[in-house]
Coordinates of C-alpha atoms and ligand atoms in Angstrom, one line a residue:
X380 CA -48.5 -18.5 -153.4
X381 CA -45.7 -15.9 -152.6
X382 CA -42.7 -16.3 -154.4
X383 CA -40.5 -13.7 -153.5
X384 CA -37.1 -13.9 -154.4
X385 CA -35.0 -11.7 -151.4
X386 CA -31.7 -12.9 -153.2
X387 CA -32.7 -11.1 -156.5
X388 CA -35.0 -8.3 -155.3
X389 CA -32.4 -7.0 -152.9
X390 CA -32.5 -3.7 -153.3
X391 CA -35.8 -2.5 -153.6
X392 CA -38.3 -5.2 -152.6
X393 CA -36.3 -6.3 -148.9
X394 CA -36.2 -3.3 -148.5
X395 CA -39.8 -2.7 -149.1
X396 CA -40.8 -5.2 -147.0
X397 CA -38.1 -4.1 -144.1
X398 CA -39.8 -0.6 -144.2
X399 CA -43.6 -2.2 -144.5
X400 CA -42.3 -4.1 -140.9
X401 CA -40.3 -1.3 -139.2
X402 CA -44.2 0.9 -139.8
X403 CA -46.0 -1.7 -137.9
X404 CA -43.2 -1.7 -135.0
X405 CA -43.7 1.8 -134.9
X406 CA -46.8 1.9 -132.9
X407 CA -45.5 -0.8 -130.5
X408 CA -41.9 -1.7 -129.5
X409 CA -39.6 0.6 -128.5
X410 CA -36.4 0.4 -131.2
X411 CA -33.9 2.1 -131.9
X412 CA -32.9 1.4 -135.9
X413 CA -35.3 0.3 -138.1
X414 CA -32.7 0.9 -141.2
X415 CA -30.4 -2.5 -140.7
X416 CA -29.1 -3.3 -143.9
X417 CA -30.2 -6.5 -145.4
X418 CA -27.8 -9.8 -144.9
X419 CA -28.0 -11.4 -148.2
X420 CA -25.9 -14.1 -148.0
X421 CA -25.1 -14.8 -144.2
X422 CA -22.8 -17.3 -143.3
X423 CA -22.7 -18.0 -139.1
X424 CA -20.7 -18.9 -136.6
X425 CA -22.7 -22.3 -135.6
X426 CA -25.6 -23.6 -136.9
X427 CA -28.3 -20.5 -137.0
X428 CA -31.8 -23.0 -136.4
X429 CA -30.4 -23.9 -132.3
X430 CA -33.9 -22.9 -131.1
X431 CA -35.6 -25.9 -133.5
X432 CA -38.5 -24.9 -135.2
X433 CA -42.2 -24.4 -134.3
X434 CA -45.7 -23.6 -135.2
X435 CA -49.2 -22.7 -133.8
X436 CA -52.5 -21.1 -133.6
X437 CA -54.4 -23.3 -136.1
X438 CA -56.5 -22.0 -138.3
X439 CA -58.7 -24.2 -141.2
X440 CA -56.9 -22.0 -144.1
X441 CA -53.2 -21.4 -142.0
X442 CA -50.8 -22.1 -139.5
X443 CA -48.2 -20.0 -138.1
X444 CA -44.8 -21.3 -138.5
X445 CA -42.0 -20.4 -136.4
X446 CA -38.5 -20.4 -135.7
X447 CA -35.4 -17.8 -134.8
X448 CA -31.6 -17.5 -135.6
X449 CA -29.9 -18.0 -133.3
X450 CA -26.2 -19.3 -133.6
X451 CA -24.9 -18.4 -130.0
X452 CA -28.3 -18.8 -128.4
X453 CA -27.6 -18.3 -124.9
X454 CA -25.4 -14.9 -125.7
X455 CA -28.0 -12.7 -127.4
X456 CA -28.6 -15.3 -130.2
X457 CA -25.0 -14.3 -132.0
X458 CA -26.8 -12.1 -134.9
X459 CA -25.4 -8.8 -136.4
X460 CA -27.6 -5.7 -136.5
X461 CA -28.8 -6.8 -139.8
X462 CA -32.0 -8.0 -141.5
X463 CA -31.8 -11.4 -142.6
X464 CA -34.1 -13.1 -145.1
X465 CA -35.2 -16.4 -144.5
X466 CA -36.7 -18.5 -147.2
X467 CA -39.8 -20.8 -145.6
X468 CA -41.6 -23.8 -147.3
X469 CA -44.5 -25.5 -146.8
X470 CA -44.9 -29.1 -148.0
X471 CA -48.0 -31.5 -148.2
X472 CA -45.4 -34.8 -147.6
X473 CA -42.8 -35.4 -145.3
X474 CA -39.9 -35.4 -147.5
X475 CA -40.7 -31.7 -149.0
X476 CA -41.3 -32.5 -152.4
X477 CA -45.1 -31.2 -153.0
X478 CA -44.5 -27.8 -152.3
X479 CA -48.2 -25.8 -151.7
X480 CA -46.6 -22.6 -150.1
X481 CA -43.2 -20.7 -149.9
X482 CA -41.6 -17.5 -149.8
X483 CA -39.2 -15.2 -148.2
X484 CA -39.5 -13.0 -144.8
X485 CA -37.0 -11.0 -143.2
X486 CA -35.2 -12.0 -139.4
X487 CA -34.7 -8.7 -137.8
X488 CA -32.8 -7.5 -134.8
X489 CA -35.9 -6.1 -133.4
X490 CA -37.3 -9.1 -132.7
X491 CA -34.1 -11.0 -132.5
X492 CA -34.0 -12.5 -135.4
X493 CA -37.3 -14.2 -135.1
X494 CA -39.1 -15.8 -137.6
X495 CA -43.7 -15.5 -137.9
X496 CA -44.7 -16.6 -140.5
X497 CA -48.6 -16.9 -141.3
X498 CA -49.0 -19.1 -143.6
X499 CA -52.3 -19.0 -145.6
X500 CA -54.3 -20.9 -148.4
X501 CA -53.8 -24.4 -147.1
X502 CA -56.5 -26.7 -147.0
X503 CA -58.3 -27.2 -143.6
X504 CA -58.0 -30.4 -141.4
X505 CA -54.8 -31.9 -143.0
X506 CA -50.7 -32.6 -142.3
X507 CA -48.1 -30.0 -143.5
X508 CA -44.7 -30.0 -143.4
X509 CA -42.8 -27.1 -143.5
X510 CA -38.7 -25.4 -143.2
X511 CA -36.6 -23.1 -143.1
X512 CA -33.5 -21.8 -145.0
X513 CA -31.0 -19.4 -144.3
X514 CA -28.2 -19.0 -146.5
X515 CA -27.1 -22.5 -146.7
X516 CA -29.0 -23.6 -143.7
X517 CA -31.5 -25.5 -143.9
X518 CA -33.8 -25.9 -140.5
X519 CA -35.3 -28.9 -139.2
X520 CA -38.4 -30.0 -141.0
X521 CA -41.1 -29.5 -138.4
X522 CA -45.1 -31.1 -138.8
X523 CA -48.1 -29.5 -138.4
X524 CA -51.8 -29.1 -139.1
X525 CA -54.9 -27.2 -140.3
X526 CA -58.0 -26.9 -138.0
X527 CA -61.0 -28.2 -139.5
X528 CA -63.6 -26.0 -141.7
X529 CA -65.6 -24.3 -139.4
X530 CA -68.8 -26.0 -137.9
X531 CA -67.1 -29.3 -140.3
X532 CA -68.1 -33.0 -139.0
X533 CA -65.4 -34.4 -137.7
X534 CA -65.4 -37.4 -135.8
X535 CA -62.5 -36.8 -133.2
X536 CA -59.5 -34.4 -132.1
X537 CA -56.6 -35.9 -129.9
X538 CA -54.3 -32.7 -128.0
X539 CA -52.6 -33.0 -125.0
X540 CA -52.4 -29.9 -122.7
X541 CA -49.2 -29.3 -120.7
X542 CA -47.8 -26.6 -118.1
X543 CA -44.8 -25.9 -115.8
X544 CA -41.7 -26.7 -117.0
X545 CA -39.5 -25.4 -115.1
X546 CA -35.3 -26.2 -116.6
X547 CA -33.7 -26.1 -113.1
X548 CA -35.7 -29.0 -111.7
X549 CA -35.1 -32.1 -114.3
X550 CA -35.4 -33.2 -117.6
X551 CA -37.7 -32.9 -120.1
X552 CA -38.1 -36.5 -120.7
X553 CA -42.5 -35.9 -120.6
X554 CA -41.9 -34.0 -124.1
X555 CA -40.0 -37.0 -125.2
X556 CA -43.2 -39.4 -124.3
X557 CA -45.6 -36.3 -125.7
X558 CA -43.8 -36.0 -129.2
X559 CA -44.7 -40.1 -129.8
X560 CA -48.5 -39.4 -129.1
X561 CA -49.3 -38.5 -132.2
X562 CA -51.8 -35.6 -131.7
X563 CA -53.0 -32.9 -133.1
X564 CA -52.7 -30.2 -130.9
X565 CA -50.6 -29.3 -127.7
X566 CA -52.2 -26.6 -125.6
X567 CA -49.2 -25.1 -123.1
X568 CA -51.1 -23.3 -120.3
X569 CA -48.0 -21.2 -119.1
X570 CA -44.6 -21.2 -117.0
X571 CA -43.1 -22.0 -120.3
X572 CA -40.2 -20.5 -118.8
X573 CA -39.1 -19.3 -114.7
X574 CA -37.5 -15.7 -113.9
X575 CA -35.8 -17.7 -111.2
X576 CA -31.6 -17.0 -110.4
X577 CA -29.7 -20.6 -110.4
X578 CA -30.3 -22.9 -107.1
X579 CA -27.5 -24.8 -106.4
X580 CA -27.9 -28.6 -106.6
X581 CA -30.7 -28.0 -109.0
X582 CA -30.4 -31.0 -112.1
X583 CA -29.5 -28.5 -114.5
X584 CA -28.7 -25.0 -114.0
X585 CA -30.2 -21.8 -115.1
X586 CA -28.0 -19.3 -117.5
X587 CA -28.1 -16.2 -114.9
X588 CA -29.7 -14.5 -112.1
X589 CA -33.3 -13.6 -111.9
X590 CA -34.2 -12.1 -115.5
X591 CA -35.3 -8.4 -115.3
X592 CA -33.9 -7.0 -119.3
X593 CA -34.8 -8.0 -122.2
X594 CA -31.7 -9.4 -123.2
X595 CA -32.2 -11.7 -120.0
X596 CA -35.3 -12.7 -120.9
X597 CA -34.2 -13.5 -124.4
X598 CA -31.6 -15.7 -123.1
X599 CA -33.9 -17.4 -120.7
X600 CA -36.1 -18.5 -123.5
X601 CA -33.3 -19.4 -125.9
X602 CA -32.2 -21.6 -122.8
X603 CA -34.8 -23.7 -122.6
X604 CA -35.5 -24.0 -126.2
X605 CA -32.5 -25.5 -126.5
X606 CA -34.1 -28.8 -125.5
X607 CA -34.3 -31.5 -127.9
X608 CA -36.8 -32.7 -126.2
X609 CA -39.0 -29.5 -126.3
X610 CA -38.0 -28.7 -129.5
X611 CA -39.4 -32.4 -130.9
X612 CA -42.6 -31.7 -129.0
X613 CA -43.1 -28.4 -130.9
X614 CA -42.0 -30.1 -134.1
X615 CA -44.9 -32.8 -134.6
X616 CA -48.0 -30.6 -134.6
X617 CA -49.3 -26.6 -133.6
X618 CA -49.1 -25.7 -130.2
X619 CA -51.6 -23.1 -128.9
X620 CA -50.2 -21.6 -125.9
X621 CA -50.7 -18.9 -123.1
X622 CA -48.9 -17.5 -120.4
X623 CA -49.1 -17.9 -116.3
X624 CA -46.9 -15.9 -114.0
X625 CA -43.4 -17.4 -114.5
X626 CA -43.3 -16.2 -118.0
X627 CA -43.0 -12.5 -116.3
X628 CA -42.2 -12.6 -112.5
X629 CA -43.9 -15.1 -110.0
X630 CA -47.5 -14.1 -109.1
X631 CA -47.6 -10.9 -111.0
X632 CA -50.5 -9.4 -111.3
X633 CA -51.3 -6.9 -113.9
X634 CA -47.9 -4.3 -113.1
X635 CA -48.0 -5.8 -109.6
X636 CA -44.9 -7.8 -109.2
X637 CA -43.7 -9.6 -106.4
X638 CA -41.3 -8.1 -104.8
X639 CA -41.2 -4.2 -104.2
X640 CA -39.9 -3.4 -108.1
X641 CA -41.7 0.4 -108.8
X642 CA -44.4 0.8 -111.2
X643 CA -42.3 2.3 -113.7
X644 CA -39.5 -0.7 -113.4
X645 CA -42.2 -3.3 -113.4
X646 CA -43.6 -2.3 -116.3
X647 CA -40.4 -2.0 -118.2
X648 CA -39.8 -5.5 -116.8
X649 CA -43.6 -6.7 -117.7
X650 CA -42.9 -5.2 -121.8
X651 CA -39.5 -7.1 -121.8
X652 CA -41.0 -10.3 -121.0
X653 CA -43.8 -10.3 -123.2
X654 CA -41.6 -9.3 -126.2
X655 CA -39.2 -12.2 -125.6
X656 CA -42.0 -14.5 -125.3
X657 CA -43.8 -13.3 -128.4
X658 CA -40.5 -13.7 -129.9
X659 CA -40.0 -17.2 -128.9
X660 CA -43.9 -18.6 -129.6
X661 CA -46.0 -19.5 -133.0
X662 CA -47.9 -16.6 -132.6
X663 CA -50.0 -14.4 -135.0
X664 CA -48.6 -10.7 -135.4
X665 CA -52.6 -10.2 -133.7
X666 CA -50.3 -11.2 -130.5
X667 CA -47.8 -8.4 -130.9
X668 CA -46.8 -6.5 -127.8
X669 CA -47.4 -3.0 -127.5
X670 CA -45.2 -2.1 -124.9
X671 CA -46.4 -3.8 -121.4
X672 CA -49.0 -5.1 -123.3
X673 CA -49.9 -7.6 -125.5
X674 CA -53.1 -9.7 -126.6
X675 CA -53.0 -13.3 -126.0
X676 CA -56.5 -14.3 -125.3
X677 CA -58.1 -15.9 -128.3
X678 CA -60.5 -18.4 -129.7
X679 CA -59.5 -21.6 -132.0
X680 CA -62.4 -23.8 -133.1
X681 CA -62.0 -27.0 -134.4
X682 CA -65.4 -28.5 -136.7
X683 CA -68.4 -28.5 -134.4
X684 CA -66.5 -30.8 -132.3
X685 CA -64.0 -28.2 -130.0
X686 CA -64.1 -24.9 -129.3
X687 CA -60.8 -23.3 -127.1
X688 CA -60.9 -20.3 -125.4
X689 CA -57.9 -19.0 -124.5
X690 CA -57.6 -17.0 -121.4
X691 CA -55.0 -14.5 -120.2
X692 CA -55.6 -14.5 -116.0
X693 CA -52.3 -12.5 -115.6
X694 CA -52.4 -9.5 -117.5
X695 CA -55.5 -8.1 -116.6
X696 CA -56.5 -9.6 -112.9
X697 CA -57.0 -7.1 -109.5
X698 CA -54.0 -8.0 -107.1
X699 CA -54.2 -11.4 -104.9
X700 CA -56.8 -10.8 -102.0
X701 CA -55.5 -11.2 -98.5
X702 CA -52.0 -10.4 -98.9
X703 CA -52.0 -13.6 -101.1
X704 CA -50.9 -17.3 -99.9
X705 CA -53.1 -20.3 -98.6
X706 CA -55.1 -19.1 -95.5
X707 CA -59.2 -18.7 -95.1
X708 CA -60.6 -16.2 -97.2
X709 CA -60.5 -12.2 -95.7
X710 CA -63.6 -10.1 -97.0
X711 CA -61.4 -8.4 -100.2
X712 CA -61.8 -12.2 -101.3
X713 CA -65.4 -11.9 -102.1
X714 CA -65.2 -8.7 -103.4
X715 CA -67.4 -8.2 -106.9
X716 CA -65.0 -5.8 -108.2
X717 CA -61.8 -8.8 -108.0
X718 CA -61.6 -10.0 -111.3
X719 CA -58.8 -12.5 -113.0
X720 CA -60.0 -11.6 -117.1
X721 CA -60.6 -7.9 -116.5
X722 CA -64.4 -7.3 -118.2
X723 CA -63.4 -7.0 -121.7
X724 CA -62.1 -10.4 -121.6
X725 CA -65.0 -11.8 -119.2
X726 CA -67.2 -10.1 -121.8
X727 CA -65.3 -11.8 -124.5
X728 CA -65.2 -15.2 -123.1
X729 CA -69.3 -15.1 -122.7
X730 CA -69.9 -13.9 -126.3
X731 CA -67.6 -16.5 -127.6
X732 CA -69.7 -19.4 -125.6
X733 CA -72.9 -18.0 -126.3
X734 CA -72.1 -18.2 -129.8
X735 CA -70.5 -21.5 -130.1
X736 CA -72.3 -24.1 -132.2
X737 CA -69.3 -27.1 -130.5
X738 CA -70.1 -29.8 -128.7
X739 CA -67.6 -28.9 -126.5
X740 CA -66.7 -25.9 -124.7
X741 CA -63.1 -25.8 -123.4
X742 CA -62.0 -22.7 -120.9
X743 CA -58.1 -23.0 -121.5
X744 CA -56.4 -21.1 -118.4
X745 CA -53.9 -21.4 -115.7
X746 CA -55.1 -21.5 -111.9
X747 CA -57.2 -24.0 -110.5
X748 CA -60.9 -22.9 -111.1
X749 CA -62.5 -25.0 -109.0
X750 CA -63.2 -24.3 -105.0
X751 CA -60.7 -26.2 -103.0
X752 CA -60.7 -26.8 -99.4
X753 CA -57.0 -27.2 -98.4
X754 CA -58.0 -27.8 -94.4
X755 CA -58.8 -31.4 -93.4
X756 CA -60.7 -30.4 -90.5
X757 CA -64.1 -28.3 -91.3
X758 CA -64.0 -25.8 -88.5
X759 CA -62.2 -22.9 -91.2
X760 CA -61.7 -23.1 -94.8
X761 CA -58.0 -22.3 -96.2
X762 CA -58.1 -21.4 -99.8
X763 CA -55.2 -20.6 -102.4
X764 CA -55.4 -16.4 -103.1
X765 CA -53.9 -16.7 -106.0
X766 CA -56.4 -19.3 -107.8
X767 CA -60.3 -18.8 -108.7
X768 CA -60.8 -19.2 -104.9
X769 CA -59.4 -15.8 -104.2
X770 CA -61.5 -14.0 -106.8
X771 CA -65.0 -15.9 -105.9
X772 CA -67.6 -13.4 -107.8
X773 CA -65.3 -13.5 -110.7
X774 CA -65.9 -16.9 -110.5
X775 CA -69.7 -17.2 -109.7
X776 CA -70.4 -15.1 -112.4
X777 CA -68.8 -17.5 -115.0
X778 CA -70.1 -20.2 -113.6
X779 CA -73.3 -18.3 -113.3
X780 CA -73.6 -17.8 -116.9
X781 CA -72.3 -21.3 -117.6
X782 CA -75.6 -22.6 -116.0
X783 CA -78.0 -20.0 -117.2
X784 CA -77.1 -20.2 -120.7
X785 CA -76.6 -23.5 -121.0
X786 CA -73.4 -23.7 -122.6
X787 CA -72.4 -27.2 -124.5
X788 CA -70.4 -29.6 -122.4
X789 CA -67.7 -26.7 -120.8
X790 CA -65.0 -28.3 -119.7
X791 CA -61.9 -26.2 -117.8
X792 CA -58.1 -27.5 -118.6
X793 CA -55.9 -26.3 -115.9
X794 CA -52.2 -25.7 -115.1
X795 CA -50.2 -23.8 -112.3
X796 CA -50.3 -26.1 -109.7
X797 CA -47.9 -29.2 -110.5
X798 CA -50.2 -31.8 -109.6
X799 CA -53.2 -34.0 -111.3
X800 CA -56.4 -32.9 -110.5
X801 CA -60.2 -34.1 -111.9
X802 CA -63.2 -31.7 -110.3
X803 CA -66.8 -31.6 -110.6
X804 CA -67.7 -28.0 -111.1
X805 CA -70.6 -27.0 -108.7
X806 CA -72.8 -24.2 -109.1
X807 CA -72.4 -23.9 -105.7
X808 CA -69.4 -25.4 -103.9
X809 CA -70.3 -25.5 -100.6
X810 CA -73.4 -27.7 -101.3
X811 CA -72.3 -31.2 -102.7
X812 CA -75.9 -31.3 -104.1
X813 CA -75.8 -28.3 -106.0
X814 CA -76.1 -28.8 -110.0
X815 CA -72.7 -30.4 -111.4
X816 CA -72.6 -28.0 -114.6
X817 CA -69.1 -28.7 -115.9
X818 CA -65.7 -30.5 -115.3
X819 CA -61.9 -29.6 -114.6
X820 CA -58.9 -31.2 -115.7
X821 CA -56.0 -30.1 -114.0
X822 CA -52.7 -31.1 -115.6
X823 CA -49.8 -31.8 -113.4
X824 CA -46.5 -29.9 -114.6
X825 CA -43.5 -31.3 -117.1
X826 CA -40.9 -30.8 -114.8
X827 CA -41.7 -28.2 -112.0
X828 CA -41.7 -29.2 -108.0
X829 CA -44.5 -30.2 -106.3
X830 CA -43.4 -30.4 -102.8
X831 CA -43.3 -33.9 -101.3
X832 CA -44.4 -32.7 -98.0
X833 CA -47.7 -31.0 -99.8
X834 CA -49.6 -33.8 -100.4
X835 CA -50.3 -35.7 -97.2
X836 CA -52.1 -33.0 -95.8
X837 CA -54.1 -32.6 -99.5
X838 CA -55.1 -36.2 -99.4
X839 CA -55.9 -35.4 -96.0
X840 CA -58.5 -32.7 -97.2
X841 CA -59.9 -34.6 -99.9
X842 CA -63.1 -35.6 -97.9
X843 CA -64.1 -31.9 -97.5
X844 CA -64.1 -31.6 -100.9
X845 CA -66.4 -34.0 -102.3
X846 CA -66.5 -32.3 -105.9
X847 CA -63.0 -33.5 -106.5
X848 CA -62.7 -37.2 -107.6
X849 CA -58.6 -37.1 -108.2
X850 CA -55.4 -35.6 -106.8
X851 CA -52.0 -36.4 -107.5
X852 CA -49.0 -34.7 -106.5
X853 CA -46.2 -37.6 -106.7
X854 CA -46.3 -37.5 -110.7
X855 CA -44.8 -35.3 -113.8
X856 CA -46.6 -35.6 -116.9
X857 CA -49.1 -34.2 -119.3
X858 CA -52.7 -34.8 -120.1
X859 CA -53.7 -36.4 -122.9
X860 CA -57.3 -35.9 -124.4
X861 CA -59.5 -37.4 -126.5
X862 CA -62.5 -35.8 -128.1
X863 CA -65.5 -37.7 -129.8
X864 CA -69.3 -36.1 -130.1
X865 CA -69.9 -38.6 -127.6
X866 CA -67.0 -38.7 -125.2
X867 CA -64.1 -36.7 -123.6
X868 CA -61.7 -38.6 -122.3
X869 CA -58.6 -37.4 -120.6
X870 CA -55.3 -39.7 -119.9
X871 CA -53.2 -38.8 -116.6
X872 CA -49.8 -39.5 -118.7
X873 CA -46.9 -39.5 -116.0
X874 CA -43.3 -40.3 -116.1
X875 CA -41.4 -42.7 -114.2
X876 CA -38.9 -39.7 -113.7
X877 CA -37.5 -36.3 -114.7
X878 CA -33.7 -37.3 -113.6
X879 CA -33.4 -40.3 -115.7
X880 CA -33.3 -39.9 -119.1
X881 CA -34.7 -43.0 -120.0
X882 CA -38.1 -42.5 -118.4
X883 CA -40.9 -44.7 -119.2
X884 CA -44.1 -43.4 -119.3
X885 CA -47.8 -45.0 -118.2
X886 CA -51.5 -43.6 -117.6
X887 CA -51.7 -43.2 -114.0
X888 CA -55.7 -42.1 -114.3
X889 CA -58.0 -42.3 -116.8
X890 CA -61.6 -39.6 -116.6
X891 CA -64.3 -39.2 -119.0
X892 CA -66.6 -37.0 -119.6
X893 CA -70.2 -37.9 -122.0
X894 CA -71.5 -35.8 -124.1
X895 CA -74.7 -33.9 -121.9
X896 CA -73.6 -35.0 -118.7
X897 CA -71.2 -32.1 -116.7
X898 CA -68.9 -34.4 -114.5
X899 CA -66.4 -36.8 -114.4
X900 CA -66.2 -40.5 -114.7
X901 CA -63.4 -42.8 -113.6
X902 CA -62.4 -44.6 -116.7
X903 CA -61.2 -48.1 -115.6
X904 CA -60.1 -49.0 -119.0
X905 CA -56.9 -47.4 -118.8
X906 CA -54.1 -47.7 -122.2
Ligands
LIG126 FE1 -45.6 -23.4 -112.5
LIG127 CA1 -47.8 -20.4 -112.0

């Protein structure tokens, strides 16, 4: 247990600790005063904890518990260029009265006065409660929970994976049905946050014009953790999370941006945005950005039951074939050398599944995975760029090893596209007979658009893809999962709307998925 007292070791031990910090930011972000005196006693303008509290990355001995001062949240957070310590508890009961963990860590201006804390020694598969305390602040109590012991029994895992949220385009009101789930896990699979200036008539209106500094990007963040509704959603259990394109600058790809920004200015912009998002997320200081870069893929296992890996498709990926867009495939399409993980990830990502000893295999990630026709007629097919279908060797060779080696049960959970989507994953696409060797979830988005006008001509294309049993495009939501050694089962959880406060929520679809058999069932049973 550490049980350091910042209030009494002031002088020597902060700043200890302070210098211990400022050594490890030394080989990554760029800062320019390490020596901020320490804040002993801090009073604030307005209450410090506006961002809420979070935590994430489950591990069967810790958690990482989160949260950031931040008393004028949408100016620059309102902190002095001071070190502040924050004391941090860790309870085994709601109330906080069976402390198992505490101590004190220091909120500094170089990461904005967030707060990472890695909390270790707990017991695996259980509740924990935990807060914060600042001065005479206390945070709000947020709930989380151990992963199982590694390759444990356990009978079942409930998480709900989410995407797309973007602020300007309604309310939050799927977080409000998410947080009453009761699950142990949310995985968010990126556009946590969009770069995007405001657009007039929008429900609710972004703080600023697109975000290039890291101030900007700060504030962007701060903006939409703001939301009570996010903010109860990250308070009931660990989130794992990863990134898409939004988080930097719309379909990015490695220091490509989208519009003509130069190398140099990109990649300024590209370090900015991944600092203010390691900032703002439960992350492990494993995640902490070196400049422009910054490791997010990653494994979680839960028993012999789950096993998550976590992919990056941003960071590392060749540039969209084709000039990018929804059009048929040009030759740069099929290219071997196209890749959406870079090798050292692909490498990583077939180690981790040959090694796995879970029942089932989840590839976490953020573009649609499976091949997807978008023509209703068959003369030409007209495939998204910058999905799997632009990068189809990349592909082939997952899917490739998926079949040779025989992974467990691998099942893909998807975000980007704003809709609900259930495929069949074929060895090979084009032939509806081919060998079925896994299964796609795609998870519509929280609040992003998915253009009215879209998804006519998608149902229209349907019947040329025969590997896809479900589409959606009328409906925001979240999918909810449920994992037994004998049965996946994933709920289609939609909202009634993202305008209305009051939204009601209901299972629009319900898939499963049994244990040895790659494919997906309609459930009729829905709840
Ligand atoms: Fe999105
Ligand atoms: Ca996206």
């Amino acid at each position: 247990m550490e049980l350091l007292d910042c209030d009494r070791l002031l002088a020597n031990r902060c700043r200890r600790r302070n210098f211990l910090l400022g050594a490890g930011f030394l080989t990554g972000l760029t800062i320019t005063s390490q020596w901020h005196p320490v804040w002993a006693n801090p009073r604030f303008s307005d209450y410090p904890f506006s961002l809420g509290v979070a935590s994430g990355d489950p591990l069967p001995d810790g958690v990482v518990i989160w949260t950031r001062l931040a008393p004028n949240p949408l100016f620059g957070g309102g902190m002095a260029l001071q070190n502040v310590p924050v004391r941090w508890r860790v309870a085994s009961d709601e109330n906080m009265r069976k402390i198992v963990r505490r101590g004190t860590t220091l909120a500094t201006p170089e990461l904005a006065h967030s707060v990472h804390v890695d909390v270790r020694g707990l017991d695996p598969d259980r509740w924990y409660w935990y807060q914060f305390q600042v001065g005479r602040e206390f945070s709000p109590i947020g709930r989380t929970r151990t992963a199982p012991a590694f390759f444990g029994s356990i009978s079942q895992l409930n998480f709900a994976f989410v995407s797309c949220q973007d602020w300007q385009n309604g309310f939050y009101t799927a977080f409000q049905h998410l947080a009453e789930e009761n699950l142990d896990l949310v995985v968010h699979l990126g556009d946590y946050i969009y770069e995007y200036g405001p657009r007039s008539g929008a429900p609710r209106q972004h703080n600023g014009p697109e975000i290039i500094t890291l101030e900007d990007y700060r504030n962007r963040h701060a903006l939409y953790k703001t939301d009570p509704n996010l903010q109860a959603a990250h308070a009931t259990c660990p989130w794992i999370v990863t990134w898409d394109d939004h988080e930097v600058d719309n379909n990015y790809a490695n220091l490509i941006p989208e519009d003509n920004q130069t190398l140099e200015a990109f990649t300024k912009r590209r370090a900015n945005a991944y600092q203010a998002y390691y900032e703002h997320m439960p992350l492990r200081r494993s995640s902490l950005p070196k400049g422009p870069d910054m490791l997010l893929y990653r494994r979680f296992t839960f028993g012999n039951l789950a096993e998550f890996n976590v992919l990056d498709t941003r960071q590392y990926r060749t540039n969209q074939p084709c000039d990018d867009g929804l059009k048929p495939r040009c030759p740069a399409a099929l290219d071997s050398n196209a890749t959406m993980t870079g090798s050292e990830q692909e490498q990583w990502l077939f180690k981790g599944l040959d090694q796995s000893r879970s029942r089932w295999n989840v590839i976490a990630q953020q573009t649609m995975f499976a091949q997807y026709n978008f023509n209703s007629t068959l003369d030409l097919g007209v495939f998204n760029m910058d999905q799997w279908d632009g990068y189809v060797a990349a592909r082939d060779r997952i899917l490739n090893f998926l079949n040779q080696r025989r992974a467990s049960n691998p099942i893909v959970i998807t975000g980007d596209i704003h809709s609900s989507w259930v495929h069949d994953l074929k060895l090979d696409f084009d032939h509806p007979n081919s060998p079925t060797i896994g299964t796609e979830f795609v998870g519509t988005s929280i609040s992003s658009d998915f253009p009215s006008q879209f998804i006519a001509p998608v149902q229209a294309s349907l019947s040329n893809n025969p590997h896809t049993k479900f589409f959606d495009g009328a409906f925001r939501g979240y999918v909810r999962c449920q994992l037994t050694p004998a049965l996946w089962q994933s709920d289609y959880r939609v909202v009634s709307s993202i305008t209305d406060l009051n939204a009601s929520v209901k299972t629009l679809a319900s898939y499963v998925v049994q244990n040895g058999q790659p494919g997906a069932l309609i459930n009729s049973g829905l709840t």
